[in-house]
Amino acid sequence: MKYENLLIEERDNITILTVNREKALNALNVQTFSDLDHFFGEVAPSSKSMGFVVTGAGEKAFVAGADIKEFFSLKGEDAKWLSKRGQDIFFKIEQLKKPVIAAVNGFALGGGCELAMACHMRVASEKARFGLPEVGLGIIPGYGGTQRLVQLIGKSKAMEYTLTGDMMDATTALQLGLANHVVPHEECVSKAIEILNKIASKGPLAVGMVIKCINDHFDENKNGFESEYTGFGEIALTEDFIEGATAFTEKRKANYTGK
Ligand code: CAA
């Protein structure tokens, strides 16, 4: 499938998605959301890829936010719909049972920071700048930013960055736990691929279950401990569970099939 604002590149068993609106610093307009929705809702769950990298086109930005130019036409109910729709699409990324890593190659502001936070990990280029500047526009983050920033860096710093709208450089993002790694600019995508390749050697069903259990910790309707023992029981019924234990005792590499 060809998308209007997303470039898709398959590299072995990994897919690299590039948000491709360089002239608007890859800002998320309605069409880009439709593209992301289709990819993460319809394509990614059944794709042969074991994991995904999300990055931005060009040298300057990962994603500079929601498309501010589309805001002028928004009224209350439309804005509420836009925000809910963005949240729902980002939940599809967060809840995907395959790892998604944001390769943050520049500005990750507003909706761009929220997109990066919905991914399971973030590799930041030295040039990356994170931030939720929405209050400066007289609005608030709308794609999960007020919730996920707290989850990732804690209430105190989340309050500070969201209320001041200050940008955070890559080193600070690493120190606060927003970024998993900081790398030279040109290594941003390759570092994300390196992490995914490491995960590719693990049991895919187990990987998916870990993502679910960790997400469940943050879902007030779920008990993460219950998810864990239930998931443990489910995984123990799979062929991969037998293969993992057998490979260990036979001192060989496990050959997982995802069954
Ligand atoms: N929406 C639409 N267009 C954007 C954009 C955005 N979020 N960010 C940048 N652009 C456009 C600019 O308008 C400009 O287009 P023109 O050449 O047609 O004027 C082009 O991208 C290049 O941008 P700048 O000239 O501004 O580049 P710069 O290097 O001087 O500044 C920047 C870079 C600091 C990232 C600056 O562009 C900026 O502040 N952008 C807006 C960031 C922002 O406020 N994001 C939050 C959006 S609100 C949101 O995301 C809400 C939500 O959670 C639901």
Short mmCIF file of C-alpha atoms and ligand atoms in Angstrom, two decimals:
data_model
loop_
_atom_site.label_atom_id
_atom_site.label_comp_id
_atom_site.label_asym_id
_atom_site.label_seq_id
_atom_site.Cartn_x
_atom_site.Cartn_y
_atom_site.Cartn_z
CA MET A 1 0.00 0.00 0.00
CA LYS A 2 1.25 3.47 -0.87
CA TYR A 3 0.64 6.19 1.67
CA GLU A 4 0.44 9.91 1.00
CA ASN A 5 2.62 11.01 3.93
CA LEU A 6 4.39 7.88 5.08
CA LEU A 7 7.37 6.19 3.46
CA ILE A 8 7.61 2.48 4.16
CA GLU A 9 10.88 0.63 3.82
CA GLU A 10 11.26 -3.07 4.54
CA ARG A 11 14.71 -4.11 5.68
CA ASP A 12 14.83 -7.87 6.27
CA ASN A 13 12.35 -8.42 9.09
CA ILE A 14 12.11 -4.78 10.19
CA THR A 15 9.98 -1.99 8.74
CA ILE A 16 11.08 1.64 8.80
CA LEU A 17 8.29 4.22 8.64
CA THR A 18 9.23 7.76 7.76
CA VAL A 19 6.74 10.55 8.32
CA ASN A 20 7.24 12.40 5.07
CA ARG A 21 6.16 16.06 5.15
CA GLU A 22 9.58 17.62 5.32
CA LYS A 23 8.46 21.12 4.28
CA ALA A 24 6.10 21.22 7.28
CA LEU A 25 8.70 19.58 9.53
CA ASN A 26 6.61 16.38 9.29
CA ALA A 27 3.68 17.92 11.17
CA LEU A 28 0.80 15.51 11.68
CA ASN A 29 -2.12 16.59 9.53
CA VAL A 30 -5.37 14.66 9.15
CA GLN A 31 -4.00 12.68 6.18
CA THR A 32 -0.86 11.64 8.07
CA PHE A 33 -3.04 10.40 10.92
CA SER A 34 -5.09 8.38 8.43
CA ASP A 35 -1.88 6.85 7.08
CA LEU A 36 -0.64 5.99 10.59
CA ASP A 37 -4.05 4.63 11.53
CA HIS A 38 -4.14 2.31 8.53
CA PHE A 39 -0.56 1.15 8.97
CA PHE A 40 -0.70 0.43 12.71
CA GLY A 41 -4.31 -0.76 12.69
CA GLU A 42 -4.44 -2.86 9.53
CA VAL A 43 -0.90 -3.63 8.35
CA ALA A 44 1.49 -3.89 11.29
CA PRO A 45 -0.34 -6.53 13.39
CA SER A 46 -0.24 -9.14 10.60
CA SER A 47 2.96 -7.97 8.89
CA LYS A 48 5.91 -10.35 8.60
CA SER A 49 8.05 -7.65 10.25
CA MET A 50 9.09 -8.37 13.82
CA GLY A 51 9.39 -4.67 14.68
CA PHE A 52 9.12 -1.10 13.47
CA VAL A 53 11.17 2.08 13.47
CA VAL A 54 9.36 5.42 13.21
CA THR A 55 11.35 8.44 12.10
CA GLY A 56 10.95 11.75 10.30
CA ALA A 57 12.00 12.86 6.81
CA GLY A 58 14.86 15.34 6.44
CA GLU A 59 17.61 16.50 8.72
CA LYS A 60 15.68 18.79 11.02
CA ALA A 61 12.63 17.16 12.51
CA PHE A 62 11.20 13.91 13.75
CA VAL A 63 7.70 15.46 13.87
CA ALA A 64 7.12 19.11 14.86
CA GLY A 65 3.63 18.47 16.23
CA ALA A 66 0.07 18.43 15.08
CA ASP A 67 -0.41 20.53 11.97
CA ILE A 68 -1.14 23.94 13.51
CA LYS A 69 -2.44 25.27 10.18
CA GLU A 70 -5.35 22.84 10.39
CA PHE A 71 -6.32 24.22 13.79
CA PHE A 72 -8.00 27.36 12.49
CA SER A 73 -11.09 25.51 11.30
CA LEU A 74 -11.49 23.57 14.53
CA LYS A 75 -14.45 24.05 16.84
CA GLY A 76 -15.14 22.38 20.20
CA GLU A 77 -16.60 19.05 19.11
CA ASP A 78 -14.27 18.80 16.10
CA ALA A 79 -11.27 19.45 18.31
CA LYS A 80 -12.43 16.87 20.83
CA TRP A 81 -12.83 14.34 17.99
CA LEU A 82 -9.38 15.18 16.61
CA SER A 83 -7.78 14.68 20.00
CA LYS A 84 -9.60 11.40 20.68
CA ARG A 85 -8.78 10.10 17.22
CA GLY A 86 -5.10 10.94 17.70
CA GLN A 87 -5.11 9.20 21.07
CA ASP A 88 -6.80 6.12 19.61
CA ILE A 89 -4.21 5.86 16.82
CA PHE A 90 -1.34 6.24 19.26
CA PHE A 91 -2.90 3.51 21.44
CA LYS A 92 -2.65 1.22 18.41
CA ILE A 93 1.10 1.84 18.37
CA GLU A 94 1.50 1.42 22.12
CA GLN A 95 -0.59 -1.76 22.22
CA LEU A 96 0.99 -3.41 19.18
CA LYS A 97 2.45 -6.75 20.26
CA LYS A 98 5.62 -6.04 18.30
CA PRO A 99 8.25 -3.49 19.34
CA VAL A 100 8.06 0.01 17.88
CA ILE A 101 11.06 2.31 18.35
CA ALA A 102 11.05 6.03 17.62
CA ALA A 103 14.28 7.20 16.00
CA VAL A 104 14.02 10.84 17.06
CA ASN A 105 16.14 12.63 14.48
CA GLY A 106 15.32 16.23 15.37
CA PHE A 107 12.38 18.22 16.74
CA ALA A 108 9.82 16.02 18.51
CA LEU A 109 7.35 18.64 19.66
CA GLY A 110 3.71 18.48 20.69
CA GLY A 111 2.08 15.65 18.73
CA GLY A 112 5.57 14.59 17.60
CA CYS A 113 6.72 14.13 21.18
CA GLU A 114 3.43 12.32 21.84
CA LEU A 115 4.05 10.01 18.88
CA ALA A 116 7.55 9.24 20.16
CA MET A 117 6.16 8.58 23.65
CA ALA A 118 3.55 6.15 22.29
CA CYS A 119 6.40 4.08 20.83
CA HIS A 120 7.93 1.45 23.12
CA MET A 121 11.36 3.09 23.14
CA ARG A 122 13.06 6.21 21.91
CA VAL A 123 16.53 6.53 20.38
CA ALA A 124 17.48 10.20 20.20
CA SER A 125 19.92 11.84 17.84
CA GLU A 126 22.24 14.33 19.54
CA LYS A 127 20.24 16.98 17.67
CA ALA A 128 16.87 15.82 19.04
CA ARG A 129 14.71 18.31 20.90
CA PHE A 130 11.68 17.10 22.81
CA GLY A 131 8.86 19.24 24.12
CA LEU A 132 5.19 19.84 24.70
CA PRO A 133 4.88 23.53 23.74
CA GLU A 134 1.08 23.52 23.40
CA VAL A 135 0.36 25.95 26.27
CA GLY A 136 2.31 28.53 24.28
CA LEU A 137 -0.33 28.15 21.57
CA GLY A 138 -3.08 28.52 24.15
CA ILE A 139 -4.07 24.85 23.91
CA ILE A 140 -3.04 21.66 25.70
CA PRO A 141 -1.40 18.45 24.51
CA GLY A 142 -4.12 16.31 22.96
CA TYR A 143 -2.56 13.03 21.89
CA GLY A 144 -1.74 11.58 25.31
CA GLY A 145 1.09 13.95 26.20
CA THR A 146 -0.12 14.91 29.68
CA GLN A 147 -0.39 11.22 30.57
CA ARG A 148 2.63 9.58 28.94
CA LEU A 149 5.13 12.28 29.94
CA VAL A 150 4.19 11.66 33.58
CA GLN A 151 4.60 7.91 33.05
CA LEU A 152 8.04 8.38 31.56
CA ILE A 153 9.65 11.18 33.60
CA GLY A 154 7.45 11.57 36.69
CA LYS A 155 4.93 14.21 37.77
CA SER A 156 7.30 16.93 38.90
CA LYS A 157 9.33 17.24 35.70
CA ALA A 158 6.26 16.56 33.53
CA MET A 159 4.53 19.52 35.18
CA GLU A 160 7.56 21.72 34.61
CA TYR A 161 8.05 20.88 30.94
CA THR A 162 4.35 20.94 30.06
CA LEU A 163 3.61 24.20 31.89
CA THR A 164 6.67 26.07 30.62
CA GLY A 165 6.64 24.47 27.16
CA ASP A 166 10.44 24.35 27.37
CA MET A 167 12.30 22.12 24.96
CA MET A 168 14.44 19.33 26.35
CA ASP A 169 17.73 18.45 24.68
CA ALA A 170 18.73 14.84 24.03
CA THR A 171 21.06 14.54 27.02
CA THR A 172 18.37 15.79 29.39
CA ALA A 173 15.83 13.44 27.79
CA LEU A 174 18.23 10.57 28.47
CA GLN A 175 18.81 11.64 32.07
CA LEU A 176 15.07 11.94 32.73
CA GLY A 177 14.24 8.59 31.08
CA LEU A 178 12.39 9.98 28.08
CA ALA A 179 15.11 8.77 25.69
CA ASN A 180 16.55 5.27 25.94
CA HIS A 181 19.75 6.17 24.09
CA VAL A 182 21.44 9.20 22.58
CA VAL A 183 23.56 8.58 19.49
CA PRO A 184 25.32 10.61 16.79
CA HIS A 185 22.71 12.01 14.39
CA GLU A 186 23.50 9.67 11.50
CA GLU A 187 23.25 6.58 13.74
CA CYS A 188 19.74 7.22 14.99
CA VAL A 189 17.90 4.73 12.76
CA SER A 190 20.71 2.15 12.81
CA LYS A 191 20.73 2.13 16.63
CA ALA A 192 16.97 1.50 16.64
CA ILE A 193 17.49 -1.35 14.16
CA GLU A 194 20.29 -2.76 16.34
CA ILE A 195 17.92 -2.90 19.32
CA LEU A 196 15.18 -4.53 17.23
CA ASN A 197 17.64 -7.12 15.91
CA LYS A 198 18.50 -8.04 19.48
CA ILE A 199 14.79 -8.48 20.27
CA ALA A 200 14.35 -10.50 17.03
CA SER A 201 16.29 -13.40 18.55
CA LYS A 202 13.82 -13.69 21.46
CA GLY A 203 10.52 -15.53 21.58
CA PRO A 204 8.05 -13.32 19.67
CA LEU A 205 5.04 -14.40 21.72
CA ALA A 206 6.94 -13.61 24.91
CA VAL A 207 7.96 -10.22 23.52
CA GLY A 208 4.31 -9.40 22.75
CA MET A 209 3.22 -10.55 26.20
CA VAL A 210 5.82 -8.38 27.95
CA ILE A 211 4.58 -5.34 26.01
CA LYS A 212 1.02 -6.12 27.09
CA CYS A 213 1.92 -6.67 30.77
CA ILE A 214 3.95 -3.46 31.01
CA ASN A 215 1.15 -1.49 29.30
CA ASP A 216 -1.37 -3.02 31.70
CA HIS A 217 0.52 -1.48 34.62
CA PHE A 218 -0.67 1.91 33.35
CA ASP A 219 -4.24 0.85 32.62
CA GLU A 220 -6.46 1.52 35.61
CA ASN A 221 -8.93 -1.11 34.40
CA LYS A 222 -6.30 -3.83 34.50
CA ASN A 223 -4.22 -5.53 37.15
CA GLY A 224 -0.70 -5.86 35.77
CA PHE A 225 0.20 -8.65 38.19
CA GLU A 226 -2.83 -10.63 37.05
CA SER A 227 -1.89 -9.96 33.41
CA GLU A 228 1.56 -11.32 34.20
CA TYR A 229 0.53 -14.63 35.76
CA THR A 230 -2.20 -15.13 33.15
CA GLY A 231 0.26 -14.34 30.39
CA PHE A 232 2.87 -16.62 31.93
CA GLY A 233 0.31 -19.43 31.85
CA GLU A 234 -0.60 -18.72 28.22
CA ILE A 235 3.01 -18.60 27.08
CA ALA A 236 3.76 -21.87 28.89
CA LEU A 237 1.31 -23.62 26.52
CA THR A 238 3.20 -22.55 23.38
CA GLU A 239 5.71 -24.45 21.28
CA ASP A 240 8.10 -21.54 21.71
CA PHE A 241 8.17 -22.12 25.46
CA ILE A 242 9.30 -25.73 24.91
CA GLU A 243 11.77 -24.61 22.25
CA GLY A 244 13.33 -21.99 24.53
CA ALA A 245 13.88 -24.42 27.39
CA THR A 246 15.08 -27.18 25.03
CA ALA A 247 17.55 -24.88 23.27
CA PHE A 248 18.93 -23.82 26.65
CA THR A 249 19.54 -27.42 27.79
CA GLU A 250 20.97 -28.38 24.38
CA LYS A 251 23.24 -25.30 24.48
CA ARG A 252 22.07 -24.03 21.09
CA LYS A 253 20.29 -20.97 19.71
CA ALA A 254 16.52 -21.18 19.99
CA ASN A 255 14.56 -21.36 16.76
CA TYR A 256 11.26 -19.66 17.60
CA THR A 257 8.26 -20.01 15.31
CA GLY A 258 5.75 -17.81 17.14
CA LYS A 259 3.50 -20.80 17.84
N1 CAA B 1 2.29 22.58 12.01
C1 CAA B 1 2.30 23.09 10.77
N2 CAA B 1 3.41 23.58 10.17
C2 CAA B 1 4.56 23.54 10.87
C3 CAA B 1 4.63 23.02 12.18
C4 CAA B 1 3.43 22.51 12.75
N3 CAA B 1 3.41 21.96 13.96
N4 CAA B 1 5.90 23.13 12.61
C5 CAA B 1 6.60 23.69 11.61
N5 CAA B 1 5.79 23.94 10.55
C6 CAA B 1 6.15 24.57 9.28
C7 CAA B 1 6.37 26.06 9.42
O1 CAA B 1 5.15 26.75 9.37
C8 CAA B 1 7.25 26.32 8.22
O2 CAA B 1 6.44 26.37 7.08
P1 CAA B 1 6.58 27.59 6.01
O3 CAA B 1 7.97 27.44 5.47
O4 CAA B 1 5.50 27.32 5.02
O5 CAA B 1 6.42 28.85 6.80
C9 CAA B 1 8.11 25.08 8.13
O6 CAA B 1 7.41 24.07 8.84
C10 CAA B 1 9.49 25.24 8.75
O7 CAA B 1 9.31 25.69 10.09
P2 CAA B 1 10.05 26.97 10.70
O8 CAA B 1 10.35 27.95 9.62
O9 CAA B 1 9.25 27.45 11.85
O10 CAA B 1 11.40 26.29 11.16
P3 CAA B 1 12.36 26.80 12.35
O11 CAA B 1 13.62 26.01 12.22
O12 CAA B 1 12.46 28.27 12.36
O13 CAA B 1 11.61 26.35 13.69
C11 CAA B 1 10.38 24.84 15.11
C12 CAA B 1 11.42 25.00 13.98
C13 CAA B 1 10.97 25.38 16.42
C14 CAA B 1 10.09 23.36 15.24
C15 CAA B 1 9.12 25.65 14.73
O14 CAA B 1 8.72 25.28 13.41
C16 CAA B 1 7.96 25.41 15.65
O15 CAA B 1 7.92 25.95 16.75
N6 CAA B 1 6.96 24.62 15.19
C17 CAA B 1 5.76 24.36 15.96
C18 CAA B 1 6.01 23.41 17.12
C19 CAA B 1 4.76 23.25 17.94
O16 CAA B 1 4.25 24.19 18.52
N7 CAA B 1 4.23 22.01 17.98
C20 CAA B 1 3.04 21.70 18.71
C21 CAA B 1 1.86 21.73 17.80
S1 CAA B 1 0.33 21.63 18.65
C22 CAA B 1 0.09 19.99 18.96
O17 CAA B 1 0.90 19.13 18.66
C23 CAA B 1 -1.21 19.73 19.63
C24 CAA B 1 -1.51 18.39 20.12
O18 CAA B 1 -0.84 17.76 20.94
C25 CAA B 1 -2.80 17.80 19.73
#
